Amino acid sequence: MDMKPVPVREGNYNVQDAEGLRQGFDWEDVKKEFSWYKTGKVNMAYEAIDRHAEDPDKKDKTALLYSAPDREESVTFDQLRKRSNQFANILKKQDMKKGDRIFLFMPRSPEFYASFFGILKIGAIAGPLFEAFMEQAVRDRLEDSEARMLITTPELLERVPVDQLPDLEKIVLVGAENVDVENYIDFDKEMEKVSEDFDIEWVDLEDGMLLHYTSGSTGKPKGVYHVHHAMIQHYATGEWVIDLKEDDIYWCTADPGWVTGTSYGIFAPWLHGVTNVIRGGRFTPDAWYGTLEKYKVTIWYTAPTALRKLVSAGKDVVDQYDLSNLRHVMSVGEPLNPEVITWALEVMDLRIHDTWWMTETGAMLIVNLPCMDIRPGSMGKPIPGVVAAIVDNEGNELTPNQMGNLAIKEGWPSMMRAIWNNPGKFESYFINGWYVSGDSAYMDEDGYFWFQGRLDDVINTSGERVGPFEVESKLIEHPAVAEAGVIGKPDPERGEIIKAFITLNDGHEASEELLEDIRKFVKNGLSAHAAPREIEIKDTIPKTRSGKIMRRLLKSWELGLPTGDTSTLEE
Ligand code: WTA
């Protein structure tokens, strides 16, 4: 679908002239806005929370507006400062140190954010886990990171195979009043015992802050390692792209188990001292419109999957809510359909601003600034201070309109600094000075980038990144499954769904019950979003002579496309 550009609107945006900002831009100038520029010693928790709590005008301002079906709470910057200090004191009491990996596995809650900043305050590395993860997913991450401590709830603790994790020394339980908490640290009781004062551990810009596990096309999930330095890009994009201002009420719908939920659900809004809405519970159109209305949200950062669901819910639902405070909407995670842009113009009279980035990039890289014309279907242009290009497999730049690898010139501030315990994997992202994203795209003559697809087998289902290898590995643990190959199959609402092709072990008969059982097995072992929605039984799974599953061929079969080069196919 070819749509006319959606022209920029009149408005008092933080950036009025994108080209002007780009010219002569230097990240050093962003650093100068922070007091640590002179000392070189920094802590994200101080910049995001304590700095505002120390400001008499801001200390009692609401930092966190928390809303879940059974709980509602508002927390000021000063309260968040004190609670994270308390948690930092608990960590010290438990002998946790700078550089330790401390993981969080719990639903979004005020306790989550207090713990998260407590971890940063002692200079440790926080590892937030998506609350829907099941045992295998939890274990892989805790094992690889050699996490020393986990903060979780009694319900979620059931999915943590504690006895198989020798490095995991301590467990903190939130909401443990009615359970036997021997061997565990009780969050609520300990919080009462410790001081509200804490001396922050000042760290270097390049010291570790965060580990987010993410999937590639092969192997187990990889720990993407981010450092405090990233804050200058969270701050800058918060200003330019999210257009944050003092009085905004901001809502980012992502879970902090994913990078959007930390970079833009925690860092960007609080670096700007803005009131941040956090909503727990499931997605329904009424719940989400209700949240926008009730909290008078002014800026909203969400994902195409959610927007597509709102589109299907229809105009009648939108019309029941007062969304008049909403002034700016952004999207991330998957291609933003031009249809969704048209719909939002019609029913909400708002433009939707697509943004492109990845777990590895730490912050937004290609965006639609509020002061730019939007070309529906395009992800926009690189932010100031970032150079993007389309390159070939040797890292040579291609010309406009040629399709190739979307690549970023190495060295932007929020770039990952390592893959945990896996230097080889880290190196493999870089060719000839370019970070190669694995996305295919082209750039038009005016410098707008257009997403085309993934170049590897990574699946994007409802904006969540799933590695086929993880799903295949789980599938073959099922007693009936001999071999498995997993692909992403295009789906109008979810972007892609997970489709598995399997062969059965002798003695197992194909039946609906069996397929349902296999599906449940993956769901209960990994997570609901990683479970295949479709399973097809085959006589064989195509493999190369070296034994690699030919997912490309499976996909061509599924889509009825030409099968291409099959010369490496096993006899
Ligand atoms: C995809 C999420 C099209 C892309 C922040 C990328 C997008 C992967 C967009 C990263 C977009 C992200 N348009 N595709 N605007 N944004 N993607 O690591 O394939 O969960 O490589 O980071 O999502 O997913 P991740």
PDB file of C-alpha atoms and ligand atoms in Angstrom, residues 214 258-260 331-336 354-360 379 437 439 451 453-454 460 463-465, ligand 1:
ATOM      1  CA  THR A 214      17.558 -12.132  23.644  1.00  0.00           C
ATOM      2  CA  TRP A 258      12.182  -6.646  27.403  1.00  0.00           C
ATOM      3  CA  VAL A 259      14.535  -3.825  26.505  1.00  0.00           C
ATOM      4  CA  THR A 260      11.759  -1.350  25.664  1.00  0.00           C
ATOM      5  CA  SER A 331       5.509   2.459  18.147  1.00  0.00           C
ATOM      6  CA  VAL A 332       8.307  -0.129  18.207  1.00  0.00           C
ATOM      7  CA  GLY A 333       9.093  -3.804  17.841  1.00  0.00           C
ATOM      8  CA  GLU A 334       7.658  -4.801  14.474  1.00  0.00           C
ATOM      9  CA  PRO A 335       6.733  -3.200  11.177  1.00  0.00           C
ATOM     10  CA  LEU A 336       4.065  -0.562  11.710  1.00  0.00           C
ATOM     11  CA  ASP A 354       7.518   4.486  14.263  1.00  0.00           C
ATOM     12  CA  THR A 355      10.898   3.854  15.930  1.00  0.00           C
ATOM     13  CA  TRP A 356      13.440   1.146  15.100  1.00  0.00           C
ATOM     14  CA  TRP A 357      16.053  -0.334  17.404  1.00  0.00           C
ATOM     15  CA  MET A 358      17.022  -3.628  19.076  1.00  0.00           C
ATOM     16  CA  THR A 359      17.982  -5.136  22.411  1.00  0.00           C
ATOM     17  CA  GLU A 360      21.584  -4.915  21.237  1.00  0.00           C
ATOM     18  CA  MET A 379      10.823   3.474  10.080  1.00  0.00           C
ATOM     19  CA  SER A 437      21.466  -5.769  12.543  1.00  0.00           C
ATOM     20  CA  ASP A 439      17.277  -6.888   9.399  1.00  0.00           C
ATOM     21  CA  PHE A 451      12.095  -2.421   6.777  1.00  0.00           C
ATOM     22  CA  GLY A 453      12.253  -8.539   6.964  1.00  0.00           C
ATOM     23  CA  ARG A 454      14.755 -10.573   8.944  1.00  0.00           C
ATOM     24  CA  ASN A 460       8.964 -11.846  15.717  1.00  0.00           C
ATOM     25  CA  GLY A 463       6.674  -7.949  18.806  1.00  0.00           C
ATOM     26  CA  GLU A 464       8.436 -10.577  20.900  1.00  0.00           C
ATOM     27  CA  ARG A 465      11.650 -12.051  19.630  1.00  0.00           C
TER      28      ARG A 465
HETATM   29  C1  WTA B   1      12.201  -5.738  14.847  1.00  0.00           C
HETATM   30  C2  WTA B   1      12.901  -4.312  20.352  1.00  0.00           C
HETATM   31  C3  WTA B   1      10.170  -3.137  11.962  1.00  0.00           C
HETATM   32  C4  WTA B   1      13.468  -5.895  14.024  1.00  0.00           C
HETATM   33  C5  WTA B   1      13.234  -2.827  20.649  1.00  0.00           C
HETATM   34  C6  WTA B   1      14.558  -5.880  15.059  1.00  0.00           C
HETATM   35  C7  WTA B   1      11.187  -3.644  13.960  1.00  0.00           C
HETATM   36  C8  WTA B   1      13.895  -6.598  16.219  1.00  0.00           C
HETATM   37  C9  WTA B   1      10.990  -2.329  14.431  1.00  0.00           C
HETATM   38  C10 WTA B   1      14.471  -6.230  17.556  1.00  0.00           C
HETATM   39  C11 WTA B   1      10.312  -1.417  13.569  1.00  0.00           C
HETATM   40  C12 WTA B   1      12.031  -3.467  15.948  1.00  0.00           C
HETATM   41  N1  WTA B   1       9.932  -1.881  12.347  1.00  0.00           N
HETATM   42  N2  WTA B   1      10.787  -4.033  12.734  1.00  0.00           N
HETATM   43  N3  WTA B   1      10.062  -0.173  13.928  1.00  0.00           N
HETATM   44  N4  WTA B   1      11.512  -2.248  15.666  1.00  0.00           N
HETATM   45  N5  WTA B   1      11.832  -4.318  14.935  1.00  0.00           N
HETATM   46  O1  WTA B   1      15.545  -6.972  20.275  1.00  0.00           O
HETATM   47  O2  WTA B   1      13.449  -7.127  13.338  1.00  0.00           O
HETATM   48  O3  WTA B   1      13.108  -7.280  20.905  1.00  0.00           O
HETATM   49  O4  WTA B   1      15.740  -6.532  14.647  1.00  0.00           O
HETATM   50  O5  WTA B   1      14.080  -5.036  20.334  1.00  0.00           O
HETATM   51  O6  WTA B   1      12.516  -6.223  16.146  1.00  0.00           O
HETATM   52  O7  WTA B   1      13.711  -6.810  18.584  1.00  0.00           O
HETATM   53  P1  WTA B   1      14.127  -6.592  20.100  1.00  0.00           P
END
